[in-house]
Amino acid sequence: MAGNSEPGKGGKPVPPKKFIDRANMDLSVKPGNNFFEYANGTWLKNNEIPAKETRWGSFNVLRDFNINAVKGLLAKAEADKNAAPGSIEKRVGDFYAAAMDSVTIEKLGYTPIKPELEKISQITDLNGVLNEVAVMRTKGIASPLFGFYIGQDSKHVNKMIVNLSQGGTSLPDRDYYLKSDARTQKIQSAYKNYIVSLFTLTGTDQATAQKNAETIFGIEKALATAQMSRVEMRDPIKTYNKFAVSAFSKTTPDFDWMDLMAKMKVKGQDSLLVSNPKFFTDADALLKTTPVNDWKTYLQWNVLKGSASYLSSPFVKAQFAFGQVLSGQKVQTPRWQRMSSLTDGAIGELLGQLYVKEYFTPEAKARMTELVANLRKAFEIRINKLDWMSDVTKKKAIAKLHAFTPKIGYPDKWKNYSGLVVNRNTFFQNVKNSNIWDYNEMIAKLGKPVDRTLWGMTPPTVNAYYNPVMNEIVFPAGILQFPFFDPKADDAVNYGGIGAVIGHEMSHGFDDQGSQYDKDGTLRNWWTAEDRKKFDAKTAALAKQFSDYTILDSIHLNGKLTLGENIGDLGGLNVAYTAFKLTKQGQSNEKIDGFTPDQRFFLSWAQVWRGKILPESAAQQVVVDPHSPEQFRAIGAPVNMDAWYAAFDVKPGDKLYKAPEDRIRIW
């Protein structure tokens, strides 16, 4: 396995791949004091965050590999002069060629958005404002004022329904409008400068542009005040509010939802779901008290910010300058990388077909299928052994586990994007066409059976997800590579890496949110009251564990915001460990490179979370990201596992030590 050398080019042997490399570790650190440093310390010392990145670690190294792989595929498609019209290679190549044609893009300046800005300037009344709010979505331009999408009705999962959600703001979270500390004020000031920059680039004079910035910030601050916090939005019961369209319109006299929905191409719907009804009553009041001219400015801003990255370089630079204040990124990501990502986002299931042909093997898919089956077996063993859950709830938990649908690598049925026009010479129009195609595809789901073959991520994506209303666990080809997974690695490495990722996604089905959906994906309680109470007490302890961690000296993590992901990690690592112990290596004590199987398992987990992040991005992550920072993911689950203490001889007095009775055991 890990010890065999393989022949290299010219028949010369190459050294074996080190799946757990001592050279990356800091063996002078005691694992029980700082397991993250012990596993990754030398790597952290020797690796700087590249100037074009905001963070650097295992995920980023793999993402970097993947985006370079994608770049190669795109360059090849772009150069293929013989690609047949309508072929995958032709469409992908044309999209990328247009995106990379900076000469034409520079020449056009902001010409592509002039008609839209002009149209908004002609608006004379509130009716015109609302018309534009609706129609902009259908034209692939922007989604002002509120969120709107078509999704499954979580209490009737075989039906698609209109969903309305809070929105209308530009900064990453409502806190950026509502707080007034020095860090937040710096971001607010940079945001207003950004607004001024984009307006002046379209010929607005400085004084008017500054006035516009204050107007826009005022409207967005009012909308932010009406929004629920990210923690509140995690409650699927609180955010499930079903209305008849006519009844909802009565709560918002200025929004006639029947009329607005028709303008958004929605027909024949008598009901809708609203995640935060108060947001809409507040937005309705704001409509009345805000002058029409201010709304016009706000709508023009939505066009500008939504288009900036597709216009000439002064717009792109202004956008990056603002992004720098938020993230700390040193230099702009190269154009080829931004456009490769854009192509993946726009036509990812065309590009994905080229990607899996080249980079995803049947061997990897077969091994993953086997790992998923083993993890499911291990999860069932663990549920049966739980000492805090009654048999009646266990039975339902196991039924849910058995009902999971795994999706591995890529879709069985690819989207063909029929009707999407891609032209090698019109970059901005291609982006717009793609947005319109996506919008129409979404609207077309109404009144049809739920399509369970669809994927929410593209094949090159380095990520995975659980979808509660589908009760599915999904692993794109992009993540099925080292350090998460390697068909040639020993079991300890694969179970501590991708095994824990599989377990993590399964555990999302049983986290604070996912546990409220039953085996069919329906939002419906399947717990006894007593079991739920015990579960809530355990999850509260985990939330507290993470809220006690701090970054940048003083900023506490938000354990309630990250609770679902932390339950995913704790459950996932435990389930992966149980599955690992069912393997031959898991039952042996045979060392590889001086490490026992159990040590390799936990080191594999810690090396997945190897990484560093810029301070600005770290501060933003705590506000907006439901995932904990890497260094806490590396330790947060192991400190609750007896096996970790045994593997590294962690004793009372060590900084990470928790007494057995304080270790949190959920799944």
XYZ file of C-alpha atoms in Angstrom:
667
model
C 0.000 0.000 0.000
C 1.722 3.188 1.167
C 5.153 1.549 1.134
C 5.426 0.423 -2.490
C 7.445 2.491 -4.908
C 6.010 2.802 -8.391
C 8.020 2.972 -11.617
C 8.357 6.533 -12.877
C 9.010 7.765 -16.395
C 11.864 5.917 -18.062
C 11.388 2.987 -15.681
C 13.016 4.769 -12.711
C 11.289 4.154 -9.402
C 9.759 7.204 -7.737
C 9.592 7.430 -3.947
C 6.326 6.211 -2.434
C 3.721 8.874 -1.721
C 3.785 9.705 1.973
C 0.167 9.678 3.020
C 1.140 10.797 6.538
C 4.348 12.770 6.122
C 6.417 13.387 9.275
C 8.107 16.283 7.484
C 4.824 18.245 7.762
C 4.445 17.592 11.503
C 5.930 19.287 14.556
C 6.904 16.346 16.730
C 8.204 18.690 19.445
C 4.595 19.612 20.266
C 2.683 17.334 22.621
C -0.446 16.033 20.799
C -2.495 16.568 23.968
C -1.513 20.253 24.097
C -2.039 21.223 20.474
C -2.985 18.392 18.149
C -3.360 20.766 15.170
C 0.269 21.971 15.523
C 1.561 18.473 16.226
C -0.002 17.158 13.010
C 0.725 20.191 10.809
C 3.210 22.525 12.546
C 6.123 22.306 10.111
C 3.818 22.627 7.112
C 2.273 25.746 8.711
C 5.731 27.268 9.260
C 6.923 26.484 5.721
C 3.850 27.547 3.763
C 2.712 31.094 3.140
C -0.734 32.030 1.837
C -0.238 32.813 -1.880
C -0.937 36.483 -2.692
C -3.965 35.540 -4.851
C -5.593 33.561 -2.010
C -7.239 34.462 1.302
C -6.441 31.099 2.888
C -4.212 28.143 2.158
C -4.469 24.527 3.219
C -5.451 21.032 2.129
C -8.729 22.149 0.541
C -7.014 24.999 -1.301
C -4.155 22.851 -2.573
C -6.692 20.432 -4.044
C -8.872 23.269 -5.365
C -5.768 24.733 -6.978
C -4.989 21.393 -8.611
C -8.591 21.139 -9.844
C -8.814 24.661 -11.238
C -5.560 24.049 -13.133
C -7.034 20.791 -14.439
C -10.131 22.723 -15.536
C -7.926 25.401 -17.151
C -6.209 22.688 -19.233
C -9.556 21.286 -20.365
C -10.861 24.760 -21.256
C -7.718 25.779 -23.134
C -7.886 22.559 -25.147
C -11.580 23.100 -25.952
C -10.960 26.751 -26.856
C -8.170 25.776 -29.282
C -10.179 22.976 -30.945
C -10.979 24.434 -34.377
C -12.696 21.234 -35.497
C -15.229 20.961 -32.669
C -18.680 20.360 -34.132
C -21.334 23.076 -33.616
C -23.387 22.225 -30.523
C -20.755 19.786 -29.181
C -19.613 19.978 -25.567
C -16.114 21.036 -26.625
C -17.454 23.804 -28.881
C -19.819 25.299 -26.304
C -17.341 25.102 -23.424
C -14.516 26.436 -25.629
C -16.619 29.347 -26.918
C -17.785 30.369 -23.440
C -14.217 30.415 -22.124
C -12.810 32.126 -25.246
C -15.340 34.964 -24.898
C -14.536 35.267 -21.168
C -10.817 35.563 -21.932
C -11.251 38.100 -24.750
C -10.163 41.062 -22.631
C -9.484 43.279 -25.672
C -13.194 43.318 -26.593
C -14.256 43.576 -22.931
C -11.992 46.640 -22.368
C -13.294 48.300 -25.527
C -16.917 47.924 -24.408
C -16.411 49.545 -20.985
C -19.847 49.626 -19.364
C -21.780 49.626 -22.681
C -23.413 46.210 -21.919
C -25.375 47.664 -18.962
C -26.208 51.107 -20.400
C -29.699 50.085 -21.651
C -30.638 48.716 -18.226
C -29.384 51.810 -16.345
C -31.265 53.993 -18.821
C -34.461 51.962 -18.401
C -34.327 52.431 -14.611
C -33.771 56.186 -14.994
C -37.131 56.372 -16.894
C -39.137 54.986 -13.926
C -41.678 57.520 -12.614
C -43.568 55.781 -9.803
C -43.571 52.968 -7.243
C -45.296 50.668 -9.709
C -42.376 51.075 -12.068
C -39.952 50.273 -9.237
C -41.783 47.049 -8.344
C -42.053 46.060 -11.988
C -38.277 46.367 -12.311
C -37.678 44.447 -9.047
C -39.600 41.528 -10.580
C -38.420 41.711 -14.195
C -34.684 42.103 -13.444
C -34.646 38.517 -12.184
C -36.031 37.125 -15.421
C -33.365 38.963 -17.427
C -30.446 37.484 -15.500
C -29.360 40.892 -14.192
C -29.950 41.034 -10.436
C -32.255 39.971 -7.589
C -33.040 43.175 -5.688
C -35.032 43.677 -2.469
C -35.793 40.049 -1.536
C -34.810 36.451 -2.202
C -36.922 34.297 -4.516
C -36.507 30.685 -5.623
C -38.440 27.537 -6.494
C -37.788 24.644 -4.123
C -39.370 21.635 -2.482
C -42.105 22.236 0.070
C -40.393 20.748 3.126
C -43.718 19.517 4.564
C -44.857 18.094 1.191
C -41.555 17.097 -0.400
C -43.002 15.824 -3.676
C -44.239 19.322 -4.533
C -42.239 22.305 -5.771
C -43.317 25.678 -4.398
C -42.451 29.380 -4.612
C -40.153 30.452 -1.745
C -39.640 34.052 -0.660
C -36.782 34.976 1.647
C -35.142 38.033 3.180
C -32.557 39.779 1.018
C -31.834 43.104 -0.623
C -28.460 43.746 1.032
C -24.947 43.661 -0.454
C -22.592 43.175 2.498
C -21.979 39.555 3.595
C -24.195 39.720 6.701
C -26.715 42.027 8.395
C -24.182 42.572 11.230
C -22.044 44.664 8.882
C -24.848 47.258 8.806
C -25.893 47.042 12.452
C -22.580 47.026 14.349
C -20.378 50.061 14.914
C -17.001 48.714 16.102
C -13.826 49.890 14.339
C -13.528 46.779 12.122
C -17.142 47.130 10.925
C -16.870 50.889 10.357
C -13.808 50.346 8.160
C -15.838 47.883 6.036
C -18.842 50.257 5.830
C -16.599 53.093 4.683
C -14.919 50.873 2.036
C -18.355 49.762 0.846
C -19.519 53.356 0.352
C -16.274 54.120 -1.532
C -16.997 51.128 -3.764
C -20.484 52.458 -4.555
C -18.987 55.885 -5.368
C -16.345 54.251 -7.628
C -18.855 52.315 -9.731
C -21.209 55.268 -10.157
C -18.383 57.638 -11.156
C -17.152 55.053 -13.681
C -20.526 55.397 -15.427
C -20.199 59.203 -15.627
C -21.978 60.246 -12.423
C -20.325 63.276 -10.790
C -18.551 62.781 -7.434
C -21.095 64.679 -5.292
C -24.052 62.743 -6.735
C -22.166 59.443 -6.401
C -21.499 60.167 -2.713
C -25.150 61.026 -2.162
C -26.065 57.754 -3.928
C -23.789 55.817 -1.567
C -25.567 57.237 1.502
C -28.985 56.532 -0.055
C -28.095 52.922 -0.878
C -26.511 52.277 2.495
C -29.623 53.715 4.206
C -32.008 51.442 2.271
C -29.824 48.377 2.828
C -29.418 49.147 6.540
C -33.216 49.290 6.886
C -33.482 45.915 5.099
C -30.702 44.461 7.290
C -32.605 45.603 10.406
C -35.635 43.633 9.160
C -33.595 40.450 8.587
C -33.344 37.547 11.029
C -29.875 36.526 12.191
C -28.096 33.538 10.644
C -28.681 31.555 13.832
C -32.453 32.245 13.728
C -32.516 31.296 10.042
C -31.192 27.840 10.985
C -34.574 26.934 12.517
C -36.577 25.054 9.831
C -39.846 25.338 11.797
C -39.548 29.089 12.412
C -38.709 29.680 8.750
C -41.601 27.556 7.418
C -44.508 29.963 6.913
C -47.053 28.988 4.282
C -49.518 31.533 2.899
C -52.194 31.692 0.267
C -50.868 34.250 -2.234
C -53.903 36.503 -1.676
C -53.546 36.338 2.127
C -49.843 37.176 1.978
C -50.541 40.148 -0.319
C -52.868 41.550 2.369
C -49.949 41.693 4.824
C -47.913 43.716 2.287
C -50.360 46.134 0.616
C -47.774 47.537 -1.825
C -46.623 44.113 -2.995
C -49.318 42.498 -5.139
C -47.787 39.023 -5.217
C -50.098 37.618 -7.873
C -49.056 40.419 -10.209
C -45.365 40.271 -9.214
C -45.209 36.494 -9.611
C -46.715 36.733 -13.101
C -43.947 39.215 -13.974
C -41.450 36.722 -12.558
C -42.941 34.114 -14.974
C -44.764 32.215 -12.199
C -48.280 31.191 -13.144
C -51.044 29.145 -11.551
C -49.653 29.117 -7.979
C -52.077 29.709 -5.147
C -49.622 29.439 -2.231
C -46.048 30.255 -1.270
C -43.532 29.764 1.529
C -42.016 32.743 3.332
C -38.970 32.275 5.568
C -39.320 35.614 7.405
C -42.761 37.278 7.036
C -41.735 40.281 9.177
C -39.038 41.149 6.642
C -41.724 41.639 4.004
C -44.018 43.775 6.164
C -40.996 45.964 7.025
C -39.938 46.118 3.361
C -43.503 47.120 2.465
C -43.351 50.004 4.946
C -39.971 51.010 3.496
C -41.474 51.104 -0.004
C -43.911 53.801 1.132
C -41.461 55.974 3.070
C -38.585 55.921 0.550
C -38.767 58.334 -2.419
C -39.032 56.743 -5.883
C -35.764 58.417 -6.922
C -33.960 56.644 -4.070
C -35.364 53.307 -5.221
C -34.106 54.073 -8.741
C -30.617 54.662 -7.329
C -30.863 51.378 -5.396
C -31.926 49.466 -8.542
C -29.104 50.991 -10.594
C -26.707 49.896 -7.859
C -28.040 46.341 -8.164
C -27.228 46.406 -11.887
C -23.746 47.833 -11.258
C -22.664 45.470 -8.491
C -24.123 42.435 -10.289
C -22.243 43.258 -13.494
C -18.934 44.734 -12.272
C -16.922 41.533 -12.629
C -18.009 41.128 -16.288
C -17.145 44.677 -17.393
C -13.863 46.440 -18.228
C -10.890 46.440 -15.835
C -11.712 49.694 -13.920
C -14.952 48.015 -12.710
C -13.168 44.760 -11.877
C -10.427 46.639 -9.996
C -12.952 48.658 -7.979
C -14.727 45.456 -7.001
C -11.443 43.832 -5.960
C -10.366 46.898 -3.941
C -13.531 46.571 -1.854
C -13.120 42.795 -1.584
C -9.585 43.338 -0.239
C -10.932 45.216 2.777
C -13.313 42.333 3.532
C -10.888 39.473 2.914
C -7.327 40.829 3.058
C -6.462 39.223 -0.308
C -3.209 40.729 -1.626
C -3.567 40.471 -5.400
C -6.437 39.821 -7.776
C -7.018 36.166 -8.692
C -5.692 35.730 -12.271
C -8.288 36.171 -15.011
C -7.936 32.601 -16.304
C -8.797 31.297 -12.822
C -11.798 33.576 -12.346
C -13.097 32.691 -15.823
C -12.489 28.958 -15.330
C -14.601 29.135 -12.159
C -17.233 31.184 -13.970
C -17.431 28.577 -16.764
C -17.820 25.846 -14.137
C -20.597 27.860 -12.480
C -22.408 28.600 -15.746
C -22.169 25.332 -17.697
C -20.660 23.005 -15.098
C -22.344 19.858 -16.364
C -20.859 20.311 -19.838
C -17.407 21.056 -18.442
C -17.963 18.303 -15.845
C -18.244 15.671 -18.573
C -14.784 16.613 -19.842
C -13.460 16.653 -16.252
C -14.650 13.190 -15.173
C -13.450 11.627 -18.421
C -9.955 12.842 -17.589
C -9.775 12.871 -13.791
C -12.244 10.412 -12.245
C -11.674 6.681 -12.481
C -14.196 3.824 -12.213
C -11.823 2.451 -9.528
C -12.393 5.555 -7.388
C -16.182 5.314 -7.799
C -16.203 1.620 -6.823
C -14.022 2.255 -3.744
C -16.252 5.162 -2.685
C -19.404 3.053 -3.055
C -17.831 0.467 -0.771
C -16.796 3.139 1.779
C -20.322 4.609 1.857
C -21.770 1.128 2.513
C -19.253 0.548 5.341
C -19.991 3.930 6.917
C -23.718 3.245 6.793
C -23.130 -0.093 8.538
C -21.019 1.619 11.210
C -23.631 4.331 11.765
C -26.277 1.679 12.363
C -24.024 -0.080 14.894
C -23.548 3.232 16.715
C -27.264 4.126 16.746
C -28.089 0.702 18.207
C -25.534 1.246 21.001
C -26.655 4.764 21.994
C -27.359 4.888 25.725
C -29.407 8.103 25.598
C -31.964 7.213 22.921
C -35.086 5.078 23.263
C -35.691 2.054 21.016
C -38.682 3.681 19.357
C -36.610 6.693 18.150
C -33.639 4.437 17.270
C -35.866 2.461 14.930
C -36.849 5.632 13.075
C -33.256 6.892 12.986
C -32.134 3.605 11.394
C -34.994 3.782 8.874
C -33.784 7.262 7.922
C -30.186 6.043 7.630
C -31.279 3.204 5.316
C -33.219 5.696 3.171
C -30.154 7.875 2.413
C -29.497 8.208 -1.332
C -25.764 8.440 -2.058
C -24.552 10.241 -5.195
C -20.908 9.758 -6.112
C -18.701 11.558 -8.627
C -21.125 13.008 -11.167
C -24.816 12.915 -12.232
C -26.230 9.813 -13.925
C -28.173 12.179 -16.177
C -26.316 15.264 -17.438
C -27.952 18.635 -18.099
C -27.605 19.530 -21.773
C -28.433 23.271 -21.508
C -30.579 23.031 -24.642
C -31.578 26.475 -25.869
C -28.636 28.216 -24.169
C -26.929 30.413 -26.768
C -23.156 30.768 -26.346
C -21.287 33.066 -28.730
C -17.486 33.293 -28.903
C -17.642 37.110 -29.252
C -20.199 38.245 -26.643
C -18.977 37.569 -23.106
C -21.495 39.695 -21.194
C -24.413 38.321 -23.204
C -23.210 34.742 -22.587
C -23.265 35.348 -18.826
C -26.727 36.894 -19.086
C -27.985 34.051 -21.291
C -26.671 31.530 -18.762
C -28.429 33.333 -15.871
C -31.675 33.489 -17.864
C -31.376 29.788 -18.743
C -30.885 28.907 -15.060
C -33.844 31.074 -14.082
C -36.152 29.525 -16.664
C -35.011 26.034 -15.733
C -35.873 26.800 -12.084
C -39.332 28.208 -12.966
C -40.065 25.153 -15.158
C -39.869 22.923 -12.055
C -43.265 24.210 -10.846
C -46.085 21.751 -11.424
C -43.705 18.910 -12.332
C -42.578 15.906 -10.280
C -39.493 16.566 -8.146
C -36.382 15.593 -10.126
C -34.270 13.491 -7.767
C -31.427 13.121 -10.256
C -30.343 16.773 -10.009
C -27.059 17.786 -8.374
C -26.386 20.969 -6.385
C -22.633 20.936 -7.118
C -20.557 20.446 -10.271
C -18.140 17.499 -10.661
C -14.864 19.485 -10.178
C -16.076 20.904 -6.831
C -13.932 20.156 -3.759
C -16.841 19.788 -1.354
C -19.766 17.522 -0.419
C -23.289 18.078 0.904
C -26.384 16.633 2.555
C -29.814 17.733 1.342
C -32.495 17.136 4.022
C -35.578 17.322 1.764
C -34.025 14.761 -0.616
C -32.358 12.807 2.219
C -29.296 12.461 -0.023
C -25.528 12.576 0.536
C -23.523 13.886 -2.403
C -19.787 13.627 -3.153
C -18.540 15.337 -6.346
C -15.508 13.876 -8.140
C -13.448 16.933 -7.141
C -13.157 15.939 -3.468
C -12.427 12.280 -4.174
C -8.671 12.837 -4.283
C -5.803 13.037 -1.793
C -5.670 14.182 1.070
C -9.308 13.115 1.424
C -9.068 9.955 -0.587
C -6.604 7.844 -2.541
C -7.414 4.322 -3.753
C -3.769 3.402 -3.007
C -3.721 4.723 0.579
C -4.060 2.489 3.638
C -7.489 2.304 5.285
C -6.479 4.539 8.216
C -5.796 7.405 5.816
C -8.984 6.939 3.772
C -11.263 6.458 6.788
C -9.729 9.439 8.634
C -10.125 11.518 5.439
C -13.006 10.764 3.073
C -14.547 8.298 5.563
C -15.000 11.131 8.044
C -16.369 13.334 5.222
C -18.944 10.644 4.345
C -19.776 10.269 8.039
C -20.020 14.060 8.322
C -22.628 14.277 5.545
C -24.558 11.355 7.042
C -24.462 13.067 10.453
C -26.047 16.168 8.876
C -29.156 14.018 8.566
C -29.101 13.885 12.370
C -27.785 17.343 13.310
C -29.823 20.147 14.947
C -31.538 20.897 11.603
C -31.429 17.618 9.659
C -32.811 15.661 12.613
C -36.111 17.511 12.173
C -36.702 15.857 8.773
C -37.877 12.245 8.523
C -36.700 9.443 6.236
C -38.733 10.793 3.312
C -37.203 14.272 3.721
C -40.387 15.679 5.241
C -40.129 18.319 7.975
C -41.922 16.264 10.617
C -41.045 15.269 14.168
C -40.066 11.594 14.580
C -38.577 11.847 18.081
C -40.029 11.181 21.517
C -40.088 14.351 23.616
C -37.663 12.793 26.112
C -35.095 11.829 23.445
C -35.275 15.284 21.876
C -34.598 16.873 25.249
C -31.486 14.725 25.739
C -30.288 15.495 22.212
C -30.768 19.248 22.764
C -28.744 19.103 26.005
C -25.867 17.356 24.215
C -25.886 19.784 21.297
C -25.979 22.765 23.702
C -22.790 21.423 25.312
C -21.142 21.184 21.882
C -22.237 24.742 21.020
C -20.632 25.930 24.261
C -17.395 24.033 23.545
C -16.984 25.920 20.261
C -18.189 29.294 21.589
C -15.348 29.100 24.122
C -12.742 29.017 21.313
C -11.321 32.382 20.195
C -9.498 33.632 17.096
C -7.473 36.836 16.549
C -6.993 36.996 20.352
C -10.495 38.095 21.255
C -13.177 37.066 18.735
C -15.237 34.140 20.022
C -16.626 31.590 17.597
C -20.412 31.423 17.328
C -21.108 27.878 18.540
C -24.811 28.176 17.668
C -24.093 29.207 14.055
C -21.544 26.383 13.596
C -23.535 23.773 15.525
C -24.726 21.751 12.510
C -21.220 21.467 11.063
C -19.713 20.612 14.446
C -22.293 17.850 14.981
C -21.379 16.690 11.453
C -17.683 16.536 12.385
C -18.223 14.832 15.738
C -20.665 12.276 14.341
C -18.652 11.823 11.157
C -15.329 11.135 12.862
C -16.927 8.715 15.352
C -18.740 6.801 12.610
C -15.598 6.718 10.450
C -13.614 5.365 13.414
C -16.195 2.619 14.054
C -16.085 1.708 10.334
C -12.266 1.746 10.375
C -12.268 -0.696 13.304
C -14.190 -3.163 11.090
C -11.240 -3.288 8.640
C -8.218 -5.559 8.877
C -5.847 -2.647 9.479
C -8.211 -1.161 12.064
C -7.998 -4.367 14.070
C -4.196 -4.613 13.876
C -1.421 -2.715 15.660
C 0.979 -2.758 12.745
C 2.853 0.532 12.459
C 3.549 2.377 9.201
C 6.299 5.019 9.352
C 6.291 4.657 13.119
C 2.561 5.386 13.600
C -0.110 2.941 14.799
C -3.283 2.510 12.711
C -5.281 4.637 15.193
C -2.663 7.398 15.140
C -2.710 7.414 11.346
C -6.506 7.648 11.386
C -6.514 10.783 13.580
C -3.505 12.306 11.798
C -5.295 11.867 8.470
C -8.255 13.808 9.922
C -5.985 16.590 11.220
C -4.119 16.895 7.918
C -7.428 17.395 6.071
C -7.867 20.558 8.204
C -4.309 21.784 7.711
C -4.548 25.442 6.758
C -4.018 29.104 7.499
C -6.166 32.172 6.815
C -5.696 35.955 6.543
C -6.890 37.869 9.641
C -9.521 39.842 7.677
C -10.969 36.632 6.238
C -10.880 34.946 9.664
C -12.913 37.809 11.177
C -15.436 37.542 8.327
C -15.621 33.746 8.608
C -16.823 33.933 12.219
C -19.744 36.144 11.155
C -20.877 34.394 7.962
C -19.582 30.814 7.856
C -21.472 27.921 9.503
C -18.142 25.997 9.528
C -15.650 26.474 12.353
C -12.080 27.578 11.488
C -9.810 24.675 10.474
C -7.678 24.563 13.625
C -10.800 23.971 15.721
C -12.244 21.392 13.346
C -8.989 19.438 13.707
C -9.376 19.213 17.504
C -13.096 19.790 18.212
C -14.218 16.212 17.535
C -11.112 14.237 18.694
C -11.157 15.789 22.202
C -14.543 14.090 22.697
C -13.315 10.642 21.611
C -11.768 8.137 24.040
C -9.859 6.514 21.150
C -7.923 9.740 20.515
C -6.814 9.915 24.155
C -5.616 6.313 23.985
C -3.877 6.754 20.614
C -1.735 9.705 21.752
C -1.569 9.002 25.494
C -3.348 12.257 26.369
C -3.450 12.744 30.140
C -4.927 15.110 32.735
C -2.823 18.277 32.702
C -2.567 18.318 28.885
C -4.203 21.474 27.501
C -6.775 19.649 25.355
C -7.699 17.087 28.028
C -11.379 16.673 28.878
C -12.449 14.336 31.678
C -14.344 11.263 30.374
C -17.624 12.478 31.866
C -17.262 15.826 30.038
C -16.677 14.287 26.611
C -19.660 14.969 24.378
C -21.117 11.843 22.791
C -23.995 12.364 20.379
C -23.965 9.866 17.479
